[in-house]
Coordinates of C-alpha atoms and ligand atoms in Angstrom, one line a residue:
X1 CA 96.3 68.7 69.1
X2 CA 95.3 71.4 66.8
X3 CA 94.7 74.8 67.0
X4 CA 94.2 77.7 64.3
X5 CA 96.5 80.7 64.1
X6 CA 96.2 83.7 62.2
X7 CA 98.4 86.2 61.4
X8 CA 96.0 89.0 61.9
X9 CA 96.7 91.5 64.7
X10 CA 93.8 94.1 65.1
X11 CA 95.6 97.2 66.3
X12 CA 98.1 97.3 63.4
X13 CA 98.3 100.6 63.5
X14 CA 96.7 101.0 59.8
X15 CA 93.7 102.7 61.2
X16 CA 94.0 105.9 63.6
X17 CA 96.4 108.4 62.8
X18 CA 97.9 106.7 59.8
X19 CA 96.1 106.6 56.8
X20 CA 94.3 103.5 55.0
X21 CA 97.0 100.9 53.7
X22 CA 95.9 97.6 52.1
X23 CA 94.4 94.7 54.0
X24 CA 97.8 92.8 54.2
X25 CA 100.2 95.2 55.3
X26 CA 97.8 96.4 58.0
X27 CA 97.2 92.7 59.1
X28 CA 100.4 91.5 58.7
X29 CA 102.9 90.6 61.4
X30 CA 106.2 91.2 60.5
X31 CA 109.3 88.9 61.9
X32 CA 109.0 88.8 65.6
X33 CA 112.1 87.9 65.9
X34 CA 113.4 90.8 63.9
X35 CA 111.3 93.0 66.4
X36 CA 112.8 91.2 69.6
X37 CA 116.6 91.8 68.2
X38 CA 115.2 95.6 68.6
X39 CA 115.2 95.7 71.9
X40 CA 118.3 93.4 72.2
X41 CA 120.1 95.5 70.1
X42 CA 119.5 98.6 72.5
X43 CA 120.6 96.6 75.2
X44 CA 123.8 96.0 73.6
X45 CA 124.2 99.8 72.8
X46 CA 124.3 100.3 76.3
X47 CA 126.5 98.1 77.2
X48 CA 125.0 94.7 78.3
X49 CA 126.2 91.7 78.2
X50 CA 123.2 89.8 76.3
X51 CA 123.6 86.2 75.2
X52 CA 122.1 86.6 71.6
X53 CA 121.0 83.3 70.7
X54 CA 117.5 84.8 68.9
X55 CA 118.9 84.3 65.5
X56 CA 118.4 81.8 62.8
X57 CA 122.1 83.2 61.7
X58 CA 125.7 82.8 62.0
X59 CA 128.6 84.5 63.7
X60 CA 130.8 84.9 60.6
X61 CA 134.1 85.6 62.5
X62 CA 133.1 81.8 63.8
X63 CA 131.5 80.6 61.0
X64 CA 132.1 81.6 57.2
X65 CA 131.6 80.3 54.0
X66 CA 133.5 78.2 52.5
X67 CA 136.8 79.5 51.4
X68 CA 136.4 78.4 48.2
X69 CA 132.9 80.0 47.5
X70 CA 134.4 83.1 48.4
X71 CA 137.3 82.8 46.2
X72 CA 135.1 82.0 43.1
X73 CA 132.5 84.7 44.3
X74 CA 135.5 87.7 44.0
X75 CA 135.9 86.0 40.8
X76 CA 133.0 86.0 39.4
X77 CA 132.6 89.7 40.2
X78 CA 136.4 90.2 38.6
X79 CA 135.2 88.7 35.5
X80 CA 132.4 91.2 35.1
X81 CA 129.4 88.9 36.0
X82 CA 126.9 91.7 36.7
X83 CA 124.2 91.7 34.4
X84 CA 120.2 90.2 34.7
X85 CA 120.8 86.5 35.2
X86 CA 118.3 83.6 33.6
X87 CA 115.0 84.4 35.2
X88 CA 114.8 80.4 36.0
X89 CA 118.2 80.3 37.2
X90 CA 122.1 79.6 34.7
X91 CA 121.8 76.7 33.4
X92 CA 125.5 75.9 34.8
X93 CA 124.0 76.0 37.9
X94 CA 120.7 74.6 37.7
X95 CA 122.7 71.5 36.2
X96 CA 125.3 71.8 39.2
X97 CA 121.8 70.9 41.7
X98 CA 120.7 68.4 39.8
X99 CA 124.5 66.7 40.1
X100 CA 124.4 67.9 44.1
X101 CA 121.2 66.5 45.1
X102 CA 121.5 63.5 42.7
X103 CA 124.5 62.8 44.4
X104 CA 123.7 63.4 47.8
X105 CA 120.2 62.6 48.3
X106 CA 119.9 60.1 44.9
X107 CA 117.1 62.3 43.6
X108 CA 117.0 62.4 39.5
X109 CA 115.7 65.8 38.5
X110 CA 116.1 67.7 35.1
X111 CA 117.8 71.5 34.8
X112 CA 114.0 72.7 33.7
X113 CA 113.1 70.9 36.7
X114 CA 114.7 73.8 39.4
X115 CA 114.5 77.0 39.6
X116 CA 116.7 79.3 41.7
X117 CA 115.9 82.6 43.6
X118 CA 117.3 85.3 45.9
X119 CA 117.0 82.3 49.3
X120 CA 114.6 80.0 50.2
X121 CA 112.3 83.2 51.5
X122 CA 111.1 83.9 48.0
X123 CA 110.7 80.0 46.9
X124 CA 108.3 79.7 49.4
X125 CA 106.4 82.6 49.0
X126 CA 106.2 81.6 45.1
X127 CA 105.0 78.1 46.1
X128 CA 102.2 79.3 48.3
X129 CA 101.4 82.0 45.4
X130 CA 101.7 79.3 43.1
X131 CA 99.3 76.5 44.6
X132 CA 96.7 78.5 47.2
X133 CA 94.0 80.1 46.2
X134 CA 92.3 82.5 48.6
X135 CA 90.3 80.4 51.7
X136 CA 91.8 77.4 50.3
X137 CA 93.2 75.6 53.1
X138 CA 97.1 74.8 54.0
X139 CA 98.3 72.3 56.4
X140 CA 100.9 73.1 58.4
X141 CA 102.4 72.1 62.0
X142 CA 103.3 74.9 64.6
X143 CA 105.8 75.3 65.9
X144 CA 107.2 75.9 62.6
X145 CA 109.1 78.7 60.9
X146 CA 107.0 81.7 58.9
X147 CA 104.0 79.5 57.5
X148 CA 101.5 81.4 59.5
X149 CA 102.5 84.5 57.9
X150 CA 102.8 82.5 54.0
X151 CA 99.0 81.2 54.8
X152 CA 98.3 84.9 55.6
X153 CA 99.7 86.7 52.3
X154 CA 97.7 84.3 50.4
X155 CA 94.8 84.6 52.3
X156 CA 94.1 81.0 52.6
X157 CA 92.4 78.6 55.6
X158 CA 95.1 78.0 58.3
X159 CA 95.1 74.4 59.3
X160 CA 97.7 74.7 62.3
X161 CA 98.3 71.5 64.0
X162 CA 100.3 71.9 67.3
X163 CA 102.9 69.4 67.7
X164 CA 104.1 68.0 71.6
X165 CA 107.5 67.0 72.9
X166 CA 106.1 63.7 72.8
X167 CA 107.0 64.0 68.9
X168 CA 109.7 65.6 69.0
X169 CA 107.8 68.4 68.0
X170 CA 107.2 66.9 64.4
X171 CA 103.6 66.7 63.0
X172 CA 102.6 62.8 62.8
X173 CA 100.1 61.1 60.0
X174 CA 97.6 60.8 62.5
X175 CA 97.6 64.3 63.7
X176 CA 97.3 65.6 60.0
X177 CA 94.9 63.2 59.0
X178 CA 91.5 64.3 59.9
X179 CA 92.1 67.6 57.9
X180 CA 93.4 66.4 54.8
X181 CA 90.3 66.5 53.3
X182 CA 89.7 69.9 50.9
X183 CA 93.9 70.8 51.8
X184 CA 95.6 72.1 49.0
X185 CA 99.1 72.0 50.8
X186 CA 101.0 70.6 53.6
X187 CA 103.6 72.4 54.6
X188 CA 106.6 70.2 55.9
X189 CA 110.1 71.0 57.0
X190 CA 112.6 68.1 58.5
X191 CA 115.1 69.1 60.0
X192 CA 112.5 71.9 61.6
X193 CA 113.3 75.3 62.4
X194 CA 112.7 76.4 65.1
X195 CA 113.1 73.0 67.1
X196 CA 116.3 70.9 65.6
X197 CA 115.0 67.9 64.8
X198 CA 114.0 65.7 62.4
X199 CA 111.3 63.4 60.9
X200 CA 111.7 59.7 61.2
X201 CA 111.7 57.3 58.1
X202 CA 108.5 55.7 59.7
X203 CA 107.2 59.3 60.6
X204 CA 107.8 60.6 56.9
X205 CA 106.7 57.5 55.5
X206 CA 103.0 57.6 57.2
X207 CA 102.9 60.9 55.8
X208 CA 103.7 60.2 52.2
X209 CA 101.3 57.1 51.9
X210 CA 98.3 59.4 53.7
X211 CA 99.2 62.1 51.0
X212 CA 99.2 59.9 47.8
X213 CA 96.1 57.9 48.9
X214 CA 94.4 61.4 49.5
X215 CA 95.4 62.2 46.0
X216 CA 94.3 58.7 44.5
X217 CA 90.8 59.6 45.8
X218 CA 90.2 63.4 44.7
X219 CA 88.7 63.5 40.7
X220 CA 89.8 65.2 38.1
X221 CA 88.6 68.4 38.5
X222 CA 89.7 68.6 42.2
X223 CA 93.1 70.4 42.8
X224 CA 95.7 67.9 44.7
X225 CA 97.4 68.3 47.5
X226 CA 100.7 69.3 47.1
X227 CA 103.2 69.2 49.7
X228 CA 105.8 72.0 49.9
X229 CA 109.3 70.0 51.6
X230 CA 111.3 72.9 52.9
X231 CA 114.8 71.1 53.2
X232 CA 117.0 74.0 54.2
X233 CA 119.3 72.0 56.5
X234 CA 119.4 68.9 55.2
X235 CA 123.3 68.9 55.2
X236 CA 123.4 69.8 58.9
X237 CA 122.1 66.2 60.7
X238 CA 124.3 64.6 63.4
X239 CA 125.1 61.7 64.9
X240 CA 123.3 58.6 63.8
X241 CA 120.2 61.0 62.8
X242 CA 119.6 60.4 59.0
X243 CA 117.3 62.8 56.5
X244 CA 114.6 61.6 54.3
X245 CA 112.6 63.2 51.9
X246 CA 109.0 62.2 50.1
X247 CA 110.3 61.8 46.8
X248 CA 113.1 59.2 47.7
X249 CA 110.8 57.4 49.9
X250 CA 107.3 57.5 47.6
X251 CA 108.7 58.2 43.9
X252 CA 104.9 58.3 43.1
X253 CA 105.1 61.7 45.1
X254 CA 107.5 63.6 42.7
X255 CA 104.4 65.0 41.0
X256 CA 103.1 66.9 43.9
X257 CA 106.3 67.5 46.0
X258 CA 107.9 71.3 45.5
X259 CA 111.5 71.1 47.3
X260 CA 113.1 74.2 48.9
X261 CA 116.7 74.2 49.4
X262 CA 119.7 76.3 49.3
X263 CA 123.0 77.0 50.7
X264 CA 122.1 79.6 53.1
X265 CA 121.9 77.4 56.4
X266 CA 124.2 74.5 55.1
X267 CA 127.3 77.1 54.2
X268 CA 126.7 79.7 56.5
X269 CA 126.0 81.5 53.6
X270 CA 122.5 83.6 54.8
X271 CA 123.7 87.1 53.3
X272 CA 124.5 85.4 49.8
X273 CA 121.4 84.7 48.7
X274 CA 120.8 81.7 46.6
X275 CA 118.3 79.2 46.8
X276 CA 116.7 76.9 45.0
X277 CA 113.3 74.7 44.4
X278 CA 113.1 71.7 42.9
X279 CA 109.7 70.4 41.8
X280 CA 107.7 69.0 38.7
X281 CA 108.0 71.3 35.6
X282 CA 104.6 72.3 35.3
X283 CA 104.9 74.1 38.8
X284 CA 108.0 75.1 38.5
X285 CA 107.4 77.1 35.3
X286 CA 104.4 79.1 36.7
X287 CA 106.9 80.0 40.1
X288 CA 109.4 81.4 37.4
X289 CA 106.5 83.5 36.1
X290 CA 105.7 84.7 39.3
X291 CA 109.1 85.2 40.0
X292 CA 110.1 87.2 37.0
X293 CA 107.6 89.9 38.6
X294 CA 109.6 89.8 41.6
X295 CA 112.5 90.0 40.8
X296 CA 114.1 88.1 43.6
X297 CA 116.8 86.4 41.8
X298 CA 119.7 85.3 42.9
X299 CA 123.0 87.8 41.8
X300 CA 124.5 86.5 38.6
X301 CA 128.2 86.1 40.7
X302 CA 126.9 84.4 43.5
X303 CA 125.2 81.7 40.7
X304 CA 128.3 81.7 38.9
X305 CA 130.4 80.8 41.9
X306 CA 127.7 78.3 43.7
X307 CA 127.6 76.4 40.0
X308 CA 131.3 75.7 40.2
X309 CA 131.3 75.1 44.0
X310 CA 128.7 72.6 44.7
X311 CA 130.7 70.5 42.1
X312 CA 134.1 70.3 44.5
X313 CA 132.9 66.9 46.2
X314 CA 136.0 67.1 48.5
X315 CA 136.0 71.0 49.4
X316 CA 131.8 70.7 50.5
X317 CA 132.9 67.1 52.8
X318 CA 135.7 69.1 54.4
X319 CA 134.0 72.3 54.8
X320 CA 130.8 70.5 56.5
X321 CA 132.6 68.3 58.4
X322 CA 134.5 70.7 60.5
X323 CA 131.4 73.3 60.6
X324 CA 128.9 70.4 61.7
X325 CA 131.5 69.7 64.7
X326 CA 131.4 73.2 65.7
X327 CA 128.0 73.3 65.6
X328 CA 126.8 70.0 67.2
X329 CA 129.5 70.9 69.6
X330 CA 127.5 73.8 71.0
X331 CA 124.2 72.3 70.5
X332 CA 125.6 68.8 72.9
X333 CA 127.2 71.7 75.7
X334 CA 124.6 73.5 75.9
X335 CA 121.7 70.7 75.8
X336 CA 124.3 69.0 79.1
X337 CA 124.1 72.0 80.4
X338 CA 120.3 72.3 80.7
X339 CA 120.0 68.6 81.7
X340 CA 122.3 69.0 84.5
X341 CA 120.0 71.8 85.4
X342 CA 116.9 69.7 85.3
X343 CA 118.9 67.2 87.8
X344 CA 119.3 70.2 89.8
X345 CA 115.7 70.9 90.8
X346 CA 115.3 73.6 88.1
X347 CA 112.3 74.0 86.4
X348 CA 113.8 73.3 82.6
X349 CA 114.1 71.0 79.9
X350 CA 115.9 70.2 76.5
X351 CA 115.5 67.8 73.8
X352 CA 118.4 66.2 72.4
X353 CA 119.7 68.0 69.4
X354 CA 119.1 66.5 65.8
X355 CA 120.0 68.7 63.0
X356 CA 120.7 72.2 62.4
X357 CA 121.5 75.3 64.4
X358 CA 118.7 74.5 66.8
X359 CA 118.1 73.1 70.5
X360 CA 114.7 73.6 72.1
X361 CA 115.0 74.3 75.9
X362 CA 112.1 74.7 78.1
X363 CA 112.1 77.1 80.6
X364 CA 108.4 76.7 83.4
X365 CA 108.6 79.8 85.5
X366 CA 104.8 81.4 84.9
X367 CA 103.2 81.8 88.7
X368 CA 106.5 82.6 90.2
X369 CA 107.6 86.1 91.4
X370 CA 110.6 87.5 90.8
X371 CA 113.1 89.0 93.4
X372 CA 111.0 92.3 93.7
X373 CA 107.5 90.4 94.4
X374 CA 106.6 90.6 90.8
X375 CA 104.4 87.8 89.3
X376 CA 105.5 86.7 85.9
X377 CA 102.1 85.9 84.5
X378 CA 102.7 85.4 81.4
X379 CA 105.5 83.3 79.5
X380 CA 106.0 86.7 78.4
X381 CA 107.3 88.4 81.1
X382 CA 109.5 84.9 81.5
X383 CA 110.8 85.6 78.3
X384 CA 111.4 89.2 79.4
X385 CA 112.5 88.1 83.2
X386 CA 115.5 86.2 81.0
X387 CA 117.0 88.5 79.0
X388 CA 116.4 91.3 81.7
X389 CA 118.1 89.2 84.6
X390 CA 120.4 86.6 82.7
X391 CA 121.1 88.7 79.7
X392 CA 120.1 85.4 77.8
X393 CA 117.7 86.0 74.8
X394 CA 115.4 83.4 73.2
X395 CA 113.0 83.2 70.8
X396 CA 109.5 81.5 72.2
X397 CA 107.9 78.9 70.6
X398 CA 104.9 81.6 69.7
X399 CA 107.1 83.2 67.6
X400 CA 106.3 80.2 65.5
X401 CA 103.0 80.2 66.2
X402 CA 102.7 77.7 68.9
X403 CA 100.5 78.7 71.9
X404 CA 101.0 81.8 73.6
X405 CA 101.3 80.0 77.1
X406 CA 104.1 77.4 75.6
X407 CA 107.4 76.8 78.0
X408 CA 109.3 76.3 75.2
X409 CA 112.1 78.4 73.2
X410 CA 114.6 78.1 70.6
X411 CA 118.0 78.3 71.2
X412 CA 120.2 79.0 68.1
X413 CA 124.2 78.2 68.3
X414 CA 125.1 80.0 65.2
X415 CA 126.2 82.7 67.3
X416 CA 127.0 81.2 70.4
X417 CA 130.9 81.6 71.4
X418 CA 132.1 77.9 73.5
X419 CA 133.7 80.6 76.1
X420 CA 130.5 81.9 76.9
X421 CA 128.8 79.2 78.1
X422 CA 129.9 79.1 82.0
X423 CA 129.2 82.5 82.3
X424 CA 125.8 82.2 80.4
X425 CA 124.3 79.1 82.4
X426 CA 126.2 81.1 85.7
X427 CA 123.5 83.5 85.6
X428 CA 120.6 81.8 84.3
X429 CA 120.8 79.5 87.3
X430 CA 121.0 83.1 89.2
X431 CA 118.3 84.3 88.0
X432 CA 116.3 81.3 87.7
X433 CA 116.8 80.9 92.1
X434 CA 115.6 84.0 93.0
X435 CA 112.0 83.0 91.6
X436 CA 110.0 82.0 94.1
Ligands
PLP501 C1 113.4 76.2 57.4 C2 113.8 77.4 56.7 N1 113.5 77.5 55.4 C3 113.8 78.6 54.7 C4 114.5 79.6 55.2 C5 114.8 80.8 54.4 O1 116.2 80.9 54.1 P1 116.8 82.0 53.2 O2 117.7 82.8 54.2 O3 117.6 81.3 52.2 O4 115.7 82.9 52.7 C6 114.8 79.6 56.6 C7 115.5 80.7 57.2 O5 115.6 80.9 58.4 C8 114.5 78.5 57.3 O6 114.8 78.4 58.6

């Protein structure tokens, strides 16, 4: 199924009372997730009890970095590491990725072969920048996280393909297919945010052979399709799930494959800022360029201390084994905990978690009316009904540009505390019974 989404909102308040601004920012939709923790936020204030589980972050007094990161942070900062750092990334570091993901994920990349930034944010903005010209289209599969509003800066075609449960919520060959022809990028991401879960080998692998025979047929003159493999969770799969990647699977790929990656999601590390892209050099030299007019590097200590840290084999095993558990803990309580509520007679659903910080739940209760005879219309006002009656906030799958009228939410753990969780799914079944 496939459906176009734009970024564009007409009443963005550029026109009216404020003057002129440019195009973009007055087209532009920021972070809707951001704008939801407003309102949660002044909840809070007044003393609520809200379930937060709308952020893509951690709690750190439940989750912090690795003690060891830390430590070399401090002492990178002691030892006066506070000047510009390489515009591509230091070269201790760059060479510390290439070791990492050779390692890890037996891919064989060069230090001029990676460049690091401020997060993956940045990396993917410099990609897009990088590869899409204006009306040029991208490929990408909602729901997935920010690519409407990338497609949007750069003013190019969206190609939005909607992805079903059926899939796990994970864009097949034969869904992409039909549009490849004239794309300039796909946009993939395994393990997904916002859904938690993962491409299959077979899934990936029809993917990979439709993208290099697509490449095999366009001339010389035509631009290729690139494919931009946003990675940022890798580390974070569980059980028997395994990750897979284009370039391990289709070596021929390398040439058009741009890698982001980074330590913010796999170390809890989101407010220290390092990411990195990995990619063929001729790309990855024009992203420095655009870069270097940014500015968004990553700080000198923080490149310092990730260089040394993501060579401590033994400190990175022990550190993700015991945050995974807590994690997939969370994610397996609170997926039981909406099954059993399915077996109940309630109207909801979850998929099994794969990977990450993520569980999609589904939560059908548009055409019913709440305690006061109120119809909730729209999934909306469900989403409102929620965080008004159960305290519980979630972010809807339109957020990430899926359909407007979709059931379906993401429900992020980083936050969640285990002794919460009776109380939580107390009063969503509450509030959930007085619908009628
Ligand atoms: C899939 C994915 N890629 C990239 C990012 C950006 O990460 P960073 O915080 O490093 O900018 C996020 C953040 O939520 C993400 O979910």
């Amino acid at each position: 199924m496939e459906r176009i989404v734009g970024s564009t909102q007409a009443d963005s308040g550029s026109i009216g009372d404020s003057p002129l601004l440019s195009h973009l920012s007055g087209t532009l939709i920021g972070s809707e997730i951001v704008k939801m923790n407003g309102d949660i936020k002044e909840k809070i204030r007044a003393g609520e009890k809200i379930f937060n589980y709308t952020i893509g972050d951690f709690d750190p007094s439940i989750f912090s970095i690795p003690a060891e990161l830390e430590e070399e942070i401090i002492y990178a900062y002691r030892k006066h590491f506070t000047n510009y750092p390489l515009g591509e990334g230091e070269t201790d570091l760059r060479q510390a990725i290439c070791k990492f993901i050779s390692d890890r994920e037996k891919l064989n990349y060069k230090p001029e072969e990676v460049l690091v930034a401020s997060g993956g944010r940045p990396l993917i903005y410099t990609v897009y920048r990088t590869i899409v010209d204006k009306g040029e289209k991208v490929i990408y599969a909602v729901p997935s996280w920010n690519n409407n509003h990338y497609v949007h800066f750069v003013e190019g075609e969206h190609c939005a393909i909607e992805t079903t449960a059926e899939n796990n919520f994970m864009p097949t060959a034969d869904d992409i297919q039909p549009h490849l022809k004239g794309a300039v990028l796909l946009a993939l991401c395994s393990p997904l945010n916002p859904t938690g879960t993962t491409f299959s080998r077979e899934q990936l692998e029809e993917i990979c052979a439709m993208v290099l025979k697509e490449n095999q047929s366009r001339g010389a003159s035509e631009k290729k399709l690139f494919i931009l493999f946003d990675q940022m969770y890798w580390l974070m799969t569980y059980g028997t799930t395994e990750h897979y990647n284009p370039v391990s699977l289709f070596p021929d790929l390398k040439p058009y494959t741009i890698f982001v990656d980074g330590i913010s999601k796999c170390f809890a590390a989101t407010g220290v800022r390092l990411g990195w892209s990995i990619g063929p050099a001729f790309i990855i030299n024009k992203m420095k360029s655009i870069l270097s007019h940014l500015g968004a590097w990553s700080p000198l200590p923080e490149q310092k201390a990730t260089a040394k840290y993501l060579l401590q084999k033994g400190a990175i095993d022990q550190y993700l084994k015991i945050f995974k558990a807590g994690l997939f803990e969370r994610l397996q309580k609170i997926h039981a905990g909406f099954q059993q509520m399915k077996k109940d007679g309630f109207t909801v659903d979850s998929i099994a978690p794969q990977a990450a910080i993520y569980l999609t739940v589904k939560i059908e209760a548009v055409g019913k009316k709440n305690g006061a005879g109120v119809l909730l219309e729209k999934q909306s006002d469900v989403t409102a009904y929620l965080l008004n009656q159960a305290g519980l906030a979630l972010v809807p799958f339109s957020a990430f540009g899926a359909s407007h009228t979709s059931p379906w939410y993401r429900l992020s753990v980083g936050t969640v505390r285990i002794e919460d969780l009776h109380e939580m799914f107390g009063k969503l079944r509450d509030s959930l019974k007085k619908l009628n």
